Short mmCIF file of C-alpha atoms in Angstrom, two decimals:
data_model
loop_
_atom_site.label_atom_id
_atom_site.label_comp_id
_atom_site.label_asym_id
_atom_site.label_seq_id
_atom_site.Cartn_x
_atom_site.Cartn_y
_atom_site.Cartn_z
CA UNK M 1 137.53 125.71 141.07
CA UNK M 2 137.64 129.10 142.80
CA UNK M 3 139.93 128.25 145.67
CA UNK M 4 142.94 129.92 144.07
CA UNK M 5 141.52 133.39 144.69
CA UNK M 6 142.75 133.39 148.28
CA UNK M 7 144.46 130.24 149.52
CA UNK M 8 145.21 127.36 147.22
CA UNK M 9 144.03 124.97 149.92
CA UNK M 10 140.82 126.88 150.62
CA UNK M 11 140.23 127.55 154.30
CA UNK M 12 143.41 125.63 155.12
CA UNK M 13 141.90 123.95 158.15
CA UNK M 14 143.55 120.53 157.94
CA UNK M 15 142.23 119.02 161.14
CA UNK M 16 143.73 115.60 160.48
CA UNK M 17 147.28 116.95 160.73
CA UNK M 18 146.66 119.61 163.35
CA UNK M 19 147.36 117.33 166.32
CA UNK M 20 150.94 117.83 167.45
CA UNK M 21 151.43 120.87 165.21
CA UNK M 22 149.28 123.49 166.90
CA UNK M 23 149.48 124.19 170.62
CA UNK M 24 146.02 125.70 170.76
CA UNK M 25 142.54 124.64 171.78
CA UNK M 26 139.25 126.33 171.03
CA UNK M 27 138.48 127.40 174.58
CA UNK M 28 136.72 130.66 173.72
CA UNK M 29 134.99 132.44 170.88
CA UNK M 30 137.77 134.69 169.60
CA UNK M 31 137.33 134.53 165.83
CA UNK M 32 138.10 138.03 164.46
CA UNK M 33 135.21 140.25 163.40
CA UNK M 34 134.82 144.03 163.11
CA UNK M 35 131.97 146.53 163.10
CA UNK M 36 131.62 149.85 161.27
CA UNK M 37 128.89 152.17 162.53
CA UNK M 38 127.37 155.38 161.26
CA UNK M 39 124.05 157.15 161.61
CA UNK M 40 122.44 154.26 163.43
CA UNK M 41 123.47 151.77 160.72
CA UNK M 42 126.18 149.15 161.02
CA UNK M 43 128.27 146.86 158.85
CA UNK M 44 129.92 143.75 160.24
CA UNK M 45 133.20 142.88 158.50
CA UNK M 46 134.73 139.42 158.74
CA UNK M 47 137.73 137.78 157.08
CA UNK M 48 137.91 134.06 156.37
CA UNK M 49 141.24 132.91 157.76
CA UNK M 50 140.31 129.23 157.96
CA UNK M 51 139.73 127.10 161.03
CA UNK M 52 140.93 123.87 162.61
CA UNK M 53 137.77 123.15 164.60
CA UNK M 54 134.98 121.30 162.79
CA UNK M 55 132.32 122.39 162.57
CA UNK M 56 133.31 126.01 163.03
CA UNK M 57 130.88 127.93 165.24
CA UNK M 58 130.79 131.38 166.82
CA UNK M 59 127.67 132.38 168.72
CA UNK M 60 128.86 136.00 168.74
CA UNK M 61 129.34 136.19 164.96
CA UNK M 62 126.22 134.17 164.19
CA UNK M 63 124.18 136.63 166.31
CA UNK M 64 125.69 139.51 164.34
CA UNK M 65 124.72 137.88 161.06
CA UNK M 66 121.18 137.29 162.34
CA UNK M 67 120.80 141.07 162.86
CA UNK M 68 121.59 141.82 159.25
CA UNK M 69 119.35 142.35 156.25
CA UNK M 70 121.99 141.46 153.66
CA UNK M 71 125.05 139.22 153.34
CA UNK M 72 127.99 140.18 151.13
CA UNK M 73 130.60 137.64 150.08
CA UNK M 74 133.27 137.49 147.41
CA UNK M 75 131.72 134.67 145.42
CA UNK M 76 128.63 132.52 145.23
CA UNK M 77 128.82 129.42 147.45
CA UNK M 78 129.80 126.09 145.92
CA UNK M 79 132.04 124.97 143.10
CA UNK M 80 131.80 126.13 139.51
CA UNK M 81 129.91 123.67 137.34
CA UNK M 82 131.33 121.67 134.40
CA UNK M 83 130.18 124.21 131.80
CA UNK M 84 131.82 127.06 133.70
CA UNK M 85 135.06 125.13 134.11
CA UNK M 86 135.05 124.27 130.39
CA UNK M 87 134.62 127.96 129.57
CA UNK M 88 137.60 128.95 131.71
CA UNK M 89 139.77 126.20 130.22
CA UNK M 90 138.87 127.23 126.69
CA UNK M 91 139.72 130.86 127.44
CA UNK M 92 142.98 130.05 129.20
CA UNK M 93 144.45 127.46 126.81
CA UNK M 94 146.87 128.54 124.10
CA UNK M 95 148.93 125.76 122.46
CA UNK M 96 150.70 128.37 120.34
CA UNK M 97 152.18 129.88 123.49
CA UNK M 98 152.70 127.05 125.98
CA UNK M 99 153.24 127.66 129.67
CA UNK M 100 156.98 127.07 129.38
CA UNK M 101 157.37 130.21 127.25
CA UNK M 102 156.11 132.37 130.12
CA UNK M 103 158.59 131.04 132.68
CA UNK M 104 162.29 131.14 133.42
CA UNK M 105 164.10 127.78 133.60
CA UNK M 106 164.11 127.98 137.41
CA UNK M 107 160.37 128.72 137.48
CA UNK M 108 159.70 125.84 135.10
CA UNK M 109 161.53 123.42 137.40
CA UNK M 110 159.54 124.60 140.41
CA UNK M 111 156.23 124.36 138.57
CA UNK M 112 157.00 120.83 137.36
CA UNK M 113 157.94 119.81 140.90
CA UNK M 114 154.73 121.34 142.31
CA UNK M 115 152.63 119.48 139.73
CA UNK M 116 154.17 116.21 140.90
CA UNK M 117 153.56 117.10 144.55
CA UNK M 118 149.82 117.44 143.95
CA UNK M 119 149.60 114.16 142.06
CA UNK M 120 149.11 115.57 138.56
CA UNK M 121 151.19 115.60 135.38
CA UNK M 122 152.72 118.61 133.69
CA UNK M 123 151.04 117.67 130.41
CA UNK M 124 147.69 118.63 131.95
CA UNK M 125 148.72 122.27 132.25
CA UNK M 126 151.38 122.56 129.51
CA UNK M 127 149.14 124.62 127.18
CA UNK M 128 147.60 126.77 129.92
CA UNK M 129 148.22 130.45 130.39
CA UNK M 130 149.73 131.13 133.83
CA UNK M 131 146.46 132.32 135.41
CA UNK M 132 144.76 129.06 134.48
CA UNK M 133 147.76 126.96 135.49
CA UNK M 134 147.64 128.66 138.90
CA UNK M 135 143.97 127.79 139.17
CA UNK M 136 144.49 124.19 138.19
CA UNK M 137 147.34 123.69 140.64
CA UNK M 138 145.27 125.32 143.38
CA UNK M 139 142.39 122.95 142.70
CA UNK M 140 144.64 119.88 142.61
CA UNK M 141 146.20 120.92 145.92
CA UNK M 142 142.86 121.69 147.56
CA UNK M 143 141.55 118.26 146.64
CA UNK M 144 144.68 116.59 147.96
CA UNK M 145 144.46 118.62 151.19
CA UNK M 146 140.73 118.14 151.73
CA UNK M 147 139.74 118.06 155.39
CA UNK M 148 136.78 118.10 157.74
CA UNK M 149 137.41 121.69 158.86
CA UNK M 150 136.15 123.95 156.07
CA UNK M 151 136.05 127.11 158.19
CA UNK M 152 133.26 129.67 158.67
CA UNK M 153 131.98 129.82 155.09
CA UNK M 154 129.51 126.91 155.08
CA UNK M 155 127.99 127.93 158.43
CA UNK M 156 127.51 131.56 157.41
CA UNK M 157 126.24 130.69 153.94
CA UNK M 158 123.68 128.26 155.33
CA UNK M 159 122.51 130.72 157.99
CA UNK M 160 122.13 133.60 155.53
CA UNK M 161 120.14 131.39 153.16
CA UNK M 162 117.94 129.97 155.91
CA UNK M 163 117.20 133.47 157.21
CA UNK M 164 116.18 134.66 153.76
CA UNK M 165 118.80 137.38 153.54
CA UNK M 166 119.66 139.20 150.34
CA UNK M 167 123.00 137.68 149.26
CA UNK M 168 125.35 139.82 147.19
CA UNK M 169 128.50 138.52 145.52
CA UNK M 170 131.50 140.38 144.17
CA UNK M 171 132.23 137.63 141.61
CA UNK M 172 128.84 136.15 140.76
CA UNK M 173 129.55 134.09 137.64
CA UNK M 174 132.08 132.64 135.23
CA UNK M 175 132.37 135.84 133.21
CA UNK M 176 133.32 137.77 136.33
CA UNK M 177 136.09 135.30 137.13
CA UNK M 178 137.29 135.30 133.56
CA UNK M 179 137.41 139.09 133.46
CA UNK M 180 139.42 139.16 136.69
CA UNK M 181 142.04 136.50 135.96
CA UNK M 182 142.50 136.98 132.23
CA UNK M 183 142.85 140.71 132.88
CA UNK M 184 146.10 140.19 134.81
CA UNK M 185 149.27 141.47 133.15
CA UNK M 186 151.81 138.87 132.05
CA UNK M 187 153.90 139.61 135.13
CA UNK M 188 150.91 139.32 137.46
CA UNK M 189 149.90 136.01 135.90
CA UNK M 190 153.34 134.49 136.45
CA UNK M 191 153.44 135.84 140.00
CA UNK M 192 150.03 134.29 140.67
CA UNK M 193 151.31 130.91 139.52
CA UNK M 194 154.48 131.13 141.58
CA UNK M 195 152.47 132.23 144.62
CA UNK M 196 150.48 128.97 144.38
CA UNK M 197 153.73 127.04 143.92
CA UNK M 198 155.03 128.65 147.13
CA UNK M 199 151.97 127.39 149.02
CA UNK M 200 152.37 123.87 147.65
CA UNK M 201 156.04 123.83 148.59
CA UNK M 202 155.27 125.08 152.10
CA UNK M 203 153.05 122.08 152.76
CA UNK M 204 150.04 121.58 154.97
CA UNK M 205 151.54 122.31 158.37
CA UNK M 206 151.97 126.02 157.66
CA UNK M 207 148.31 126.31 156.70
CA UNK M 208 147.27 124.59 159.89
CA UNK M 209 149.32 126.92 162.07
CA UNK M 210 147.99 130.00 160.28
CA UNK M 211 144.36 128.84 160.47
CA UNK M 212 144.69 127.93 164.14
CA UNK M 213 146.29 131.26 164.99
CA UNK M 214 143.57 133.21 163.19
CA UNK M 215 140.79 131.18 164.78
CA UNK M 216 142.28 131.96 168.19
CA UNK M 217 142.15 135.70 167.45
CA UNK M 218 145.86 136.10 166.65
CA UNK M 219 146.21 138.28 163.54
CA UNK M 220 150.01 138.22 163.35
CA UNK M 221 150.50 135.33 160.93
CA UNK M 222 147.86 136.56 158.48
CA UNK M 223 149.24 140.10 158.65
CA UNK M 224 152.73 138.79 157.92
CA UNK M 225 151.42 136.62 155.10
CA UNK M 226 149.82 139.61 153.37
CA UNK M 227 152.99 141.69 153.79
CA UNK M 228 155.09 138.87 152.34
CA UNK M 229 152.72 138.50 149.38
CA UNK M 230 152.76 142.23 148.62
CA UNK M 231 156.56 142.32 148.79
CA UNK M 232 157.34 139.13 146.86
CA UNK M 233 154.54 139.35 144.28
CA UNK M 234 153.61 143.03 143.91
CA UNK M 235 151.97 142.70 140.49
CA UNK M 236 149.79 139.79 141.59
CA UNK M 237 148.92 141.51 144.87
CA UNK M 238 147.87 144.71 143.11
CA UNK M 239 145.77 142.94 140.44
CA UNK M 240 144.06 140.38 142.64
CA UNK M 241 143.91 141.93 146.11
CA UNK M 242 144.58 145.66 146.30
CA UNK M 243 142.38 146.70 143.37
CA UNK M 244 139.44 144.84 144.82
CA UNK M 245 140.12 146.13 148.33
CA UNK M 246 139.69 149.70 147.11
CA UNK M 247 136.15 148.93 145.98
CA UNK M 248 134.99 147.99 149.47
CA UNK M 249 134.96 151.39 151.27
CA UNK M 250 132.50 152.93 148.74
CA UNK M 251 130.27 149.85 149.05
CA UNK M 252 130.40 149.98 152.83
CA UNK M 253 129.62 153.71 152.79
CA UNK M 254 126.51 152.94 150.72
CA UNK M 255 125.51 150.21 153.17
CA UNK M 256 125.82 152.68 156.06
CA UNK M 257 123.86 155.29 154.12
CA UNK M 258 121.11 152.77 153.42
CA UNK M 259 120.58 152.09 157.13
CA UNK M 260 120.03 148.82 158.93
CA UNK M 261 122.75 146.21 159.26
CA UNK M 262 124.83 144.36 156.68
CA UNK M 263 127.41 141.58 156.91
CA UNK M 264 130.53 141.44 154.71
CA UNK M 265 132.52 138.18 154.49
CA UNK M 266 135.78 138.21 152.50
CA UNK M 267 139.11 136.42 152.52
CA UNK M 268 141.23 137.48 155.47
CA UNK M 269 144.00 138.58 153.11
CA UNK M 270 141.77 141.47 152.01
CA UNK M 271 141.67 143.01 155.49
CA UNK M 272 145.27 143.69 156.45
CA UNK M 273 148.22 145.82 155.40
CA UNK M 274 148.39 149.42 154.09
CA UNK M 275 146.06 148.53 151.20
CA UNK M 276 143.82 146.32 153.33
CA UNK M 277 140.14 147.11 153.80
CA UNK M 278 140.60 147.99 157.48
CA UNK M 279 143.28 150.59 156.67
CA UNK M 280 141.30 151.97 153.72
CA UNK M 281 138.19 152.39 155.86
CA UNK M 282 140.17 154.24 158.54
CA UNK M 283 141.59 156.61 155.91
CA UNK M 284 138.04 157.47 154.84
CA UNK M 285 136.85 158.14 158.37
CA UNK M 286 135.03 154.82 158.80
CA UNK M 287 137.28 153.13 161.34
CA UNK M 288 136.23 149.57 162.17
CA UNK M 289 135.99 148.41 165.78
CA UNK M 290 136.88 144.83 166.59
CA UNK M 291 134.02 143.11 168.42
#
């Protein structure tokens, strides 16, 4: 249920359609990861850009995680349960103001077409507020695009749990998600929905290329994707990405101050651009070094 926070198709590693689309093979461990150091302490910083290899592995990154005392991620692993989903649906449903009243005629046509593309019916989302409609479409698409290449998340989550690390989450429960999404302005909500529609219209092949490029160490497609998002959907980008990015440098400074080693795992879209975590850290004198 949470896949709409970054990519509507989750890690976007669609291995079944990768053959013939991506001229790349996993010949070396090049998955991007950074390190921030200070006073003998260190913080590893990693963005989830998806993967096309299954299972994803990186001996270098797994060794870095093994050094750490704590593991930070955006959200708790796994899907939200039925009670949590019911709570979100109740909060985001308003028959008195149906989805159509939020959208222009052109946006309505695109949303209806996207619903059909993911095998659903418009009636299922007709009474939803845009933030919930975006979530529902993202979930429908993720299920349709399910693959055997889920990316780094499951490997890192399992390792952190097995090693008994303290696991911190930015969005730990349903109330945190509800506060985030329902707090969007009307404009940001509509932009969030249309952003998901864009991804559905683009189809699976674009996700595969982006995931393969990122896994190979090429940051260009993800950097361009973030720039395009910020330009086309500035309200959504500010509410969902930039605001949360600004909270990371103070957290990382506290991790450095506390000593030892910590590992931070976020969506790759949080790392890049002028309001990305890497740029924000550099501005505060905590430049990250790619390892």
